[in-house]
Amino acid sequence: MKNFVKAMDRNASGFVYLKQKCSSISDAKIKEGIFLGPQIRELLQDGNFQNSLNEVDAAAWNSFRNVCKNFLGSVKYTDLSSTMTQMYGNTKVKVGGKTMELEPDLYKVMSDMNNASAMREAWVAWRDAVGRPLRNFYLRFLNLTNEVARANGNVSPLTNEVARANDFTDMSEMRLDTYETPNFPQTVEDLWEQAKPLYQRLHGYVRVKLKKKFPKVKFPRDGTIPAHLIGNCVNGSPSTYLSMLL
């Protein structure tokens, strides 16, 4: 979408229509082609936008629509997304002899921060019931998104045709391309190296506090924190144990 919009004729009726249609989006974002999923889906279904395009912009738009239709709109993609969403949100597990769902039941158990054994039971049950089966679906989903990246080319400013001049090999390259920053991974790595000493100190402080809170829990010698003590089945939530740290 970004490459298509940036290659559009700014004086043509199609670009004028786009600005009117998306009046809630800043001019800067429109010119850079920065649109969210719902906005893109709305444009894909808008026949007036299609009709407002000149011949060269229409050809590029049709190429983009084909990518969305063949990959993002395919039954294969939709089925995978639906299956993973249902597994994530609807799976129930047994904890303490009770049947629980992720939300609100497991979230409540994990945020209690007073019963390490219950937290571990909840974390393991959720990972076994959802994490392991979901892995195979996610790998297939990842392969499909990589197909999207390889099929998504730049719109050539010379021919106004969708070309594969960028040669994306996977979705990570396509995502990084949106930042338009040379050596972006290295820039992030440099920033991490600057923040790393502070992060390590904070991590060590939290670990010491958790060891005092749960003296019977065995902590790894490598300096990590047991995953079931992070206050969430999915990811860490510092706010869960903030009062304990202050």
PDB file of C-alpha atoms in Angstrom:
ATOM      1  CA  MET A   1       0.000   0.000   0.000  1.00  0.00           C
ATOM      2  CA  LYS A   2       2.785   2.366   0.926  1.00  0.00           C
ATOM      3  CA  ASN A   3       4.652   1.872  -2.346  1.00  0.00           C
ATOM      4  CA  PHE A   4       1.464   2.280  -4.371  1.00  0.00           C
ATOM      5  CA  VAL A   5       0.444   5.579  -2.751  1.00  0.00           C
ATOM      6  CA  LYS A   6       3.935   7.072  -2.926  1.00  0.00           C
ATOM      7  CA  ALA A   7       4.014   6.400  -6.681  1.00  0.00           C
ATOM      8  CA  MET A   8       0.577   7.943  -7.374  1.00  0.00           C
ATOM      9  CA  ASP A   9       0.200  11.094  -9.452  1.00  0.00           C
ATOM     10  CA  ARG A  10      -0.399  13.790  -6.827  1.00  0.00           C
ATOM     11  CA  ASN A  11      -2.386  15.912  -9.272  1.00  0.00           C
ATOM     12  CA  ALA A  12      -4.617  13.112 -10.534  1.00  0.00           C
ATOM     13  CA  SER A  13      -8.232  12.625  -9.460  1.00  0.00           C
ATOM     14  CA  GLY A  14      -7.396   9.364  -7.717  1.00  0.00           C
ATOM     15  CA  PHE A  15      -5.050  10.992  -5.200  1.00  0.00           C
ATOM     16  CA  VAL A  16      -7.518  13.842  -4.640  1.00  0.00           C
ATOM     17  CA  TYR A  17     -10.253  11.291  -3.916  1.00  0.00           C
ATOM     18  CA  LEU A  18      -7.928   9.423  -1.566  1.00  0.00           C
ATOM     19  CA  LYS A  19      -7.283  12.562   0.481  1.00  0.00           C
ATOM     20  CA  GLN A  20     -11.008  13.322   0.692  1.00  0.00           C
ATOM     21  CA  LYS A  21     -11.880   9.736   1.556  1.00  0.00           C
ATOM     22  CA  CYS A  22      -9.252   9.615   4.304  1.00  0.00           C
ATOM     23  CA  SER A  23      -9.662  13.133   5.654  1.00  0.00           C
ATOM     24  CA  SER A  24      -9.022  11.924   9.204  1.00  0.00           C
ATOM     25  CA  ILE A  25      -5.475  10.947   8.228  1.00  0.00           C
ATOM     26  CA  SER A  26      -2.824  13.654   8.119  1.00  0.00           C
ATOM     27  CA  ASP A  27      -1.472  14.775   4.741  1.00  0.00           C
ATOM     28  CA  ALA A  28       1.986  13.618   5.766  1.00  0.00           C
ATOM     29  CA  LYS A  29       0.783  10.068   6.440  1.00  0.00           C
ATOM     30  CA  ILE A  30      -1.222   9.941   3.210  1.00  0.00           C
ATOM     31  CA  LYS A  31       1.763  11.069   1.149  1.00  0.00           C
ATOM     32  CA  GLU A  32       3.887   8.393   2.814  1.00  0.00           C
ATOM     33  CA  GLY A  33       1.196   5.764   2.279  1.00  0.00           C
ATOM     34  CA  ILE A  34       0.774   5.038   5.977  1.00  0.00           C
ATOM     35  CA  PHE A  35      -2.611   3.327   6.329  1.00  0.00           C
ATOM     36  CA  LEU A  36      -4.045   0.874   8.855  1.00  0.00           C
ATOM     37  CA  GLY A  37      -5.618  -2.459   7.971  1.00  0.00           C
ATOM     38  CA  PRO A  38      -9.274  -1.304   8.279  1.00  0.00           C
ATOM     39  CA  GLN A  39      -8.549   1.730   6.082  1.00  0.00           C
ATOM     40  CA  ILE A  40      -6.948  -0.440   3.410  1.00  0.00           C
ATOM     41  CA  ARG A  41      -9.855  -2.907   3.482  1.00  0.00           C
ATOM     42  CA  GLU A  42     -12.322  -0.034   3.054  1.00  0.00           C
ATOM     43  CA  LEU A  43     -10.437   1.254   0.007  1.00  0.00           C
ATOM     44  CA  LEU A  44     -10.306  -2.230  -1.496  1.00  0.00           C
ATOM     45  CA  GLN A  45     -14.108  -2.331  -1.387  1.00  0.00           C
ATOM     46  CA  ASP A  46     -14.578   1.235  -2.648  1.00  0.00           C
ATOM     47  CA  GLY A  47     -15.570   1.162  -6.331  1.00  0.00           C
ATOM     48  CA  ASN A  48     -15.498   4.963  -6.513  1.00  0.00           C
ATOM     49  CA  PHE A  49     -11.815   4.977  -5.626  1.00  0.00           C
ATOM     50  CA  GLN A  50     -11.126   2.443  -8.363  1.00  0.00           C
ATOM     51  CA  ASN A  51     -13.061   4.563 -10.887  1.00  0.00           C
ATOM     52  CA  SER A  52     -11.231   7.745  -9.897  1.00  0.00           C
ATOM     53  CA  LEU A  53      -7.818   6.335 -10.833  1.00  0.00           C
ATOM     54  CA  ASN A  54      -6.131   7.097 -14.126  1.00  0.00           C
ATOM     55  CA  GLU A  55      -4.911   4.264 -16.299  1.00  0.00           C
ATOM     56  CA  VAL A  56      -1.436   3.866 -14.820  1.00  0.00           C
ATOM     57  CA  ASP A  57      -2.569   4.216 -11.189  1.00  0.00           C
ATOM     58  CA  ALA A  58      -5.425   1.771 -11.825  1.00  0.00           C
ATOM     59  CA  ALA A  59      -2.987  -0.826 -13.192  1.00  0.00           C
ATOM     60  CA  ALA A  60      -0.815  -0.532 -10.063  1.00  0.00           C
ATOM     61  CA  TRP A  61      -3.900  -0.641  -7.795  1.00  0.00           C
ATOM     62  CA  ASN A  62      -5.166  -3.793  -9.487  1.00  0.00           C
ATOM     63  CA  SER A  63      -1.802  -5.448  -8.913  1.00  0.00           C
ATOM     64  CA  PHE A  64      -1.993  -4.555  -5.226  1.00  0.00           C
ATOM     65  CA  ARG A  65      -5.581  -5.838  -5.036  1.00  0.00           C
ATOM     66  CA  ASN A  66      -4.481  -9.137  -6.546  1.00  0.00           C
ATOM     67  CA  VAL A  67      -1.825  -9.559  -3.856  1.00  0.00           C
ATOM     68  CA  CYS A  68      -4.440  -8.944  -1.163  1.00  0.00           C
ATOM     69  CA  LYS A  69      -6.965 -11.245  -2.824  1.00  0.00           C
ATOM     70  CA  ASN A  70      -4.614 -14.096  -3.602  1.00  0.00           C
ATOM     71  CA  PHE A  71      -2.863 -14.149  -0.252  1.00  0.00           C
ATOM     72  CA  LEU A  72      -4.481 -12.070   2.506  1.00  0.00           C
ATOM     73  CA  GLY A  73      -7.999 -12.845   1.286  1.00  0.00           C
ATOM     74  CA  SER A  74      -7.463 -16.494   0.539  1.00  0.00           C
ATOM     75  CA  VAL A  75      -9.359 -19.231   2.334  1.00  0.00           C
ATOM     76  CA  LYS A  76      -6.045 -20.662   3.498  1.00  0.00           C
ATOM     77  CA  TYR A  77      -5.013 -17.416   5.188  1.00  0.00           C
ATOM     78  CA  THR A  78      -8.466 -16.745   6.648  1.00  0.00           C
ATOM     79  CA  ASP A  79      -8.795 -20.272   8.019  1.00  0.00           C
ATOM     80  CA  LEU A  80      -5.384 -20.113   9.679  1.00  0.00           C
ATOM     81  CA  SER A  81      -6.127 -16.742  11.278  1.00  0.00           C
ATOM     82  CA  SER A  82      -9.524 -17.910  12.501  1.00  0.00           C
ATOM     83  CA  THR A  83      -8.162 -21.181  13.887  1.00  0.00           C
ATOM     84  CA  MET A  84      -5.357 -19.497  15.813  1.00  0.00           C
ATOM     85  CA  THR A  85      -7.665 -16.806  17.186  1.00  0.00           C
ATOM     86  CA  GLN A  86     -10.166 -19.395  18.397  1.00  0.00           C
ATOM     87  CA  MET A  87      -7.460 -21.534  19.987  1.00  0.00           C
ATOM     88  CA  TYR A  88      -6.024 -18.524  21.769  1.00  0.00           C
ATOM     89  CA  GLY A  89      -9.311 -17.161  23.061  1.00  0.00           C
ATOM     90  CA  ASN A  90     -11.481 -20.229  23.597  1.00  0.00           C
ATOM     91  CA  THR A  91      -9.189 -22.930  24.985  1.00  0.00           C
ATOM     92  CA  LYS A  92     -10.006 -24.069  28.515  1.00  0.00           C
ATOM     93  CA  VAL A  93      -7.626 -25.767  30.933  1.00  0.00           C
ATOM     94  CA  LYS A  94      -7.803 -27.463  34.331  1.00  0.00           C
ATOM     95  CA  VAL A  95      -6.119 -25.618  37.210  1.00  0.00           C
ATOM     96  CA  GLY A  96      -6.651 -26.671  40.799  1.00  0.00           C
ATOM     97  CA  GLY A  97      -9.421 -29.001  39.669  1.00  0.00           C
ATOM     98  CA  LYS A  98     -11.336 -26.110  38.070  1.00  0.00           C
ATOM     99  CA  THR A  99     -11.961 -25.467  34.375  1.00  0.00           C
ATOM    100  CA  MET A 100     -10.599 -22.057  33.425  1.00  0.00           C
ATOM    101  CA  GLU A 101     -10.381 -19.792  30.397  1.00  0.00           C
ATOM    102  CA  LEU A 102      -7.521 -17.421  29.671  1.00  0.00           C
ATOM    103  CA  GLU A 103      -9.590 -14.364  30.450  1.00  0.00           C
ATOM    104  CA  PRO A 104     -10.531 -13.655  33.160  1.00  0.00           C
ATOM    105  CA  ASP A 105      -9.716 -16.883  35.032  1.00  0.00           C
ATOM    106  CA  LEU A 106      -6.050 -17.505  34.230  1.00  0.00           C
ATOM    107  CA  TYR A 107      -5.217 -13.815  34.263  1.00  0.00           C
ATOM    108  CA  LYS A 108      -6.596 -13.655  37.787  1.00  0.00           C
ATOM    109  CA  VAL A 109      -4.545 -16.643  38.952  1.00  0.00           C
ATOM    110  CA  MET A 110      -1.356 -15.269  37.421  1.00  0.00           C
ATOM    111  CA  SER A 111      -1.813 -11.779  38.835  1.00  0.00           C
ATOM    112  CA  ASP A 112      -2.430 -12.985  42.396  1.00  0.00           C
ATOM    113  CA  MET A 113       1.335 -13.176  43.086  1.00  0.00           C
ATOM    114  CA  ASN A 114       0.766 -15.063  46.333  1.00  0.00           C
ATOM    115  CA  ASN A 115       0.585 -18.684  45.198  1.00  0.00           C
ATOM    116  CA  ALA A 116       3.608 -19.720  43.149  1.00  0.00           C
ATOM    117  CA  SER A 117       2.445 -23.318  42.726  1.00  0.00           C
ATOM    118  CA  ALA A 118      -0.946 -22.219  41.309  1.00  0.00           C
ATOM    119  CA  MET A 119       0.811 -19.764  39.015  1.00  0.00           C
ATOM    120  CA  ARG A 120       3.078 -22.500  37.716  1.00  0.00           C
ATOM    121  CA  GLU A 121       0.184 -24.907  37.221  1.00  0.00           C
ATOM    122  CA  ALA A 122      -1.747 -22.265  35.270  1.00  0.00           C
ATOM    123  CA  TRP A 123       1.255 -21.299  33.135  1.00  0.00           C
ATOM    124  CA  VAL A 124       2.152 -24.907  32.248  1.00  0.00           C
ATOM    125  CA  ALA A 125      -1.466 -25.864  31.536  1.00  0.00           C
ATOM    126  CA  TRP A 126      -1.935 -22.901  29.195  1.00  0.00           C
ATOM    127  CA  ARG A 127       1.352 -23.509  27.364  1.00  0.00           C
ATOM    128  CA  ASP A 128       0.647 -27.210  26.909  1.00  0.00           C
ATOM    129  CA  ALA A 129      -2.935 -26.661  25.724  1.00  0.00           C
ATOM    130  CA  VAL A 130      -2.337 -23.657  23.470  1.00  0.00           C
ATOM    131  CA  GLY A 131       1.348 -22.969  22.915  1.00  0.00           C
ATOM    132  CA  ARG A 132       2.413 -26.376  21.620  1.00  0.00           C
ATOM    133  CA  PRO A 133      -0.541 -26.995  19.226  1.00  0.00           C
ATOM    134  CA  LEU A 134      -0.464 -23.377  18.036  1.00  0.00           C
ATOM    135  CA  ARG A 135       3.170 -23.644  17.000  1.00  0.00           C
ATOM    136  CA  ASN A 136       2.467 -25.708  13.876  1.00  0.00           C
ATOM    137  CA  PHE A 137      -0.346 -23.396  12.787  1.00  0.00           C
ATOM    138  CA  TYR A 138       1.849 -20.364  13.335  1.00  0.00           C
ATOM    139  CA  LEU A 139       4.690 -21.821  11.259  1.00  0.00           C
ATOM    140  CA  ARG A 140       2.261 -22.296   8.375  1.00  0.00           C
ATOM    141  CA  PHE A 141       0.965 -18.761   8.918  1.00  0.00           C
ATOM    142  CA  LEU A 142       4.524 -17.432   8.889  1.00  0.00           C
ATOM    143  CA  ASN A 143       5.277 -19.179   5.603  1.00  0.00           C
ATOM    144  CA  LEU A 144       2.159 -17.636   4.090  1.00  0.00           C
ATOM    145  CA  THR A 145       3.078 -14.100   5.195  1.00  0.00           C
ATOM    146  CA  ASN A 146       6.529 -14.632   3.698  1.00  0.00           C
ATOM    147  CA  GLU A 147       4.807 -15.464   0.417  1.00  0.00           C
ATOM    148  CA  VAL A 148       3.005 -12.123   0.680  1.00  0.00           C
ATOM    149  CA  ALA A 149       6.323 -10.326   1.156  1.00  0.00           C
ATOM    150  CA  ARG A 150       7.910 -12.030  -1.817  1.00  0.00           C
ATOM    151  CA  ALA A 151       4.894 -11.184  -3.981  1.00  0.00           C
ATOM    152  CA  ASN A 152       4.718  -7.562  -2.848  1.00  0.00           C
ATOM    153  CA  GLY A 153       6.905  -5.399  -5.055  1.00  0.00           C
ATOM    154  CA  ASN A 154       7.633  -1.718  -5.402  1.00  0.00           C
ATOM    155  CA  VAL A 155       5.651   0.420  -7.790  1.00  0.00           C
ATOM    156  CA  SER A 156       8.165   1.611 -10.339  1.00  0.00           C
ATOM    157  CA  PRO A 157       8.085   5.426 -10.762  1.00  0.00           C
ATOM    158  CA  LEU A 158       9.154   4.900 -14.384  1.00  0.00           C
ATOM    159  CA  THR A 159       6.592   2.335 -15.533  1.00  0.00           C
ATOM    160  CA  ASN A 160       3.971   2.565 -12.744  1.00  0.00           C
ATOM    161  CA  GLU A 161       3.970  -1.223 -12.696  1.00  0.00           C
ATOM    162  CA  VAL A 162       4.362  -3.386  -9.659  1.00  0.00           C
ATOM    163  CA  ALA A 163       7.852  -4.834  -9.895  1.00  0.00           C
ATOM    164  CA  ARG A 164       9.933  -7.000  -7.605  1.00  0.00           C
ATOM    165  CA  ALA A 165      12.868  -4.624  -7.579  1.00  0.00           C
ATOM    166  CA  ASN A 166      13.034  -4.770  -3.796  1.00  0.00           C
ATOM    167  CA  ASP A 167      13.463  -8.563  -3.766  1.00  0.00           C
ATOM    168  CA  PHE A 168      12.012  -9.119  -0.288  1.00  0.00           C
ATOM    169  CA  THR A 169      12.928 -12.599   0.867  1.00  0.00           C
ATOM    170  CA  ASP A 170      10.569 -12.655   3.847  1.00  0.00           C
ATOM    171  CA  MET A 171       8.158 -10.571   5.898  1.00  0.00           C
ATOM    172  CA  SER A 172      10.883  -9.246   8.203  1.00  0.00           C
ATOM    173  CA  GLU A 173      12.581  -7.476   5.282  1.00  0.00           C
ATOM    174  CA  MET A 174       9.260  -6.039   4.154  1.00  0.00           C
ATOM    175  CA  ARG A 175       8.510  -4.730   7.659  1.00  0.00           C
ATOM    176  CA  LEU A 176      11.965  -3.188   8.029  1.00  0.00           C
ATOM    177  CA  ASP A 177      11.601  -1.476   4.662  1.00  0.00           C
ATOM    178  CA  THR A 178       8.756   0.677   6.001  1.00  0.00           C
ATOM    179  CA  TYR A 179      11.163   2.511   8.341  1.00  0.00           C
ATOM    180  CA  GLU A 180      13.204   3.791   5.393  1.00  0.00           C
ATOM    181  CA  THR A 181      16.264   3.928   7.634  1.00  0.00           C
ATOM    182  CA  PRO A 182      19.595   2.589   6.402  1.00  0.00           C
ATOM    183  CA  ASN A 183      20.981  -0.167   8.628  1.00  0.00           C
ATOM    184  CA  PHE A 184      17.867  -0.070  10.815  1.00  0.00           C
ATOM    185  CA  PRO A 185      18.694  -3.355  12.634  1.00  0.00           C
ATOM    186  CA  GLN A 186      22.113  -1.968  13.559  1.00  0.00           C
ATOM    187  CA  THR A 187      20.514   1.267  14.788  1.00  0.00           C
ATOM    188  CA  VAL A 188      18.238  -0.752  17.078  1.00  0.00           C
ATOM    189  CA  GLU A 189      21.205  -2.834  18.243  1.00  0.00           C
ATOM    190  CA  ASP A 190      23.162   0.327  19.102  1.00  0.00           C
ATOM    191  CA  LEU A 191      20.222   1.706  21.095  1.00  0.00           C
ATOM    192  CA  TRP A 192      19.878  -1.617  22.915  1.00  0.00           C
ATOM    193  CA  GLU A 193      23.547  -1.565  23.890  1.00  0.00           C
ATOM    194  CA  GLN A 194      22.995   1.868  25.444  1.00  0.00           C
ATOM    195  CA  ALA A 195      19.921   0.729  27.392  1.00  0.00           C
ATOM    196  CA  LYS A 196      21.278  -2.713  28.281  1.00  0.00           C
ATOM    197  CA  PRO A 197      23.144  -1.769  31.491  1.00  0.00           C
ATOM    198  CA  LEU A 198      20.013  -0.143  32.953  1.00  0.00           C
ATOM    199  CA  TYR A 199      17.864  -3.104  31.888  1.00  0.00           C
ATOM    200  CA  GLN A 200      20.265  -5.574  33.505  1.00  0.00           C
ATOM    201  CA  ARG A 201      20.197  -3.645  36.777  1.00  0.00           C
ATOM    202  CA  LEU A 202      16.392  -3.520  36.770  1.00  0.00           C
ATOM    203  CA  HIS A 203      16.205  -7.215  35.895  1.00  0.00           C
ATOM    204  CA  GLY A 204      18.562  -8.083  38.749  1.00  0.00           C
ATOM    205  CA  TYR A 205      16.578  -5.959  41.197  1.00  0.00           C
ATOM    206  CA  VAL A 206      13.287  -7.627  40.202  1.00  0.00           C
ATOM    207  CA  ARG A 207      14.880 -11.074  40.437  1.00  0.00           C
ATOM    208  CA  VAL A 208      16.147 -10.445  43.981  1.00  0.00           C
ATOM    209  CA  LYS A 209      12.727  -9.215  45.089  1.00  0.00           C
ATOM    210  CA  LEU A 210      10.996 -12.241  43.559  1.00  0.00           C
ATOM    211  CA  LYS A 211      13.422 -14.638  45.250  1.00  0.00           C
ATOM    212  CA  LYS A 212      12.552 -13.073  48.600  1.00  0.00           C
ATOM    213  CA  LYS A 213       8.850 -13.226  47.775  1.00  0.00           C
ATOM    214  CA  PHE A 214       9.005 -16.900  46.728  1.00  0.00           C
ATOM    215  CA  PRO A 215      11.815 -18.521  48.750  1.00  0.00           C
ATOM    216  CA  LYS A 216      10.686 -22.063  47.869  1.00  0.00           C
ATOM    217  CA  VAL A 217      10.902 -21.475  44.102  1.00  0.00           C
ATOM    218  CA  LYS A 218      14.088 -22.677  42.457  1.00  0.00           C
ATOM    219  CA  PHE A 219      15.629 -19.918  40.347  1.00  0.00           C
ATOM    220  CA  PRO A 220      17.947 -20.855  37.437  1.00  0.00           C
ATOM    221  CA  ARG A 221      21.644 -20.186  37.883  1.00  0.00           C
ATOM    222  CA  ASP A 222      21.817 -18.326  34.575  1.00  0.00           C
ATOM    223  CA  GLY A 223      20.209 -15.233  36.092  1.00  0.00           C
ATOM    224  CA  THR A 224      16.828 -15.576  34.412  1.00  0.00           C
ATOM    225  CA  ILE A 225      13.434 -15.369  36.099  1.00  0.00           C
ATOM    226  CA  PRO A 226      11.047 -18.371  36.042  1.00  0.00           C
ATOM    227  CA  ALA A 227       8.420 -17.615  33.412  1.00  0.00           C
ATOM    228  CA  HIS A 228       5.467 -18.411  35.646  1.00  0.00           C
ATOM    229  CA  LEU A 229       6.431 -15.565  38.000  1.00  0.00           C
ATOM    230  CA  ILE A 230       6.064 -12.797  35.398  1.00  0.00           C
ATOM    231  CA  GLY A 231       2.415 -12.244  36.279  1.00  0.00           C
ATOM    232  CA  ASN A 232       0.871 -13.244  32.958  1.00  0.00           C
ATOM    233  CA  CYS A 233       0.360 -16.381  30.863  1.00  0.00           C
ATOM    234  CA  VAL A 234       1.314 -14.542  27.692  1.00  0.00           C
ATOM    235  CA  ASN A 235       3.968 -11.973  28.552  1.00  0.00           C
ATOM    236  CA  GLY A 236       5.480 -10.098  31.444  1.00  0.00           C
ATOM    237  CA  SER A 237       3.440  -7.468  33.228  1.00  0.00           C
ATOM    238  CA  PRO A 238       5.552  -5.322  35.602  1.00  0.00           C
ATOM    239  CA  SER A 239       2.429  -3.583  36.904  1.00  0.00           C
ATOM    240  CA  THR A 240       1.400  -6.915  38.435  1.00  0.00           C
ATOM    241  CA  TYR A 241       4.204  -6.832  40.989  1.00  0.00           C
ATOM    242  CA  LEU A 242       4.965  -3.107  41.016  1.00  0.00           C
ATOM    243  CA  SER A 243       3.803  -2.656  44.614  1.00  0.00           C
ATOM    244  CA  MET A 244       6.138  -5.449  45.692  1.00  0.00           C
ATOM    245  CA  LEU A 245       9.136  -3.710  44.104  1.00  0.00           C
ATOM    246  CA  LEU A 246       8.643  -0.246  45.565  1.00  0.00           C
TER     247      LEU A 246
END
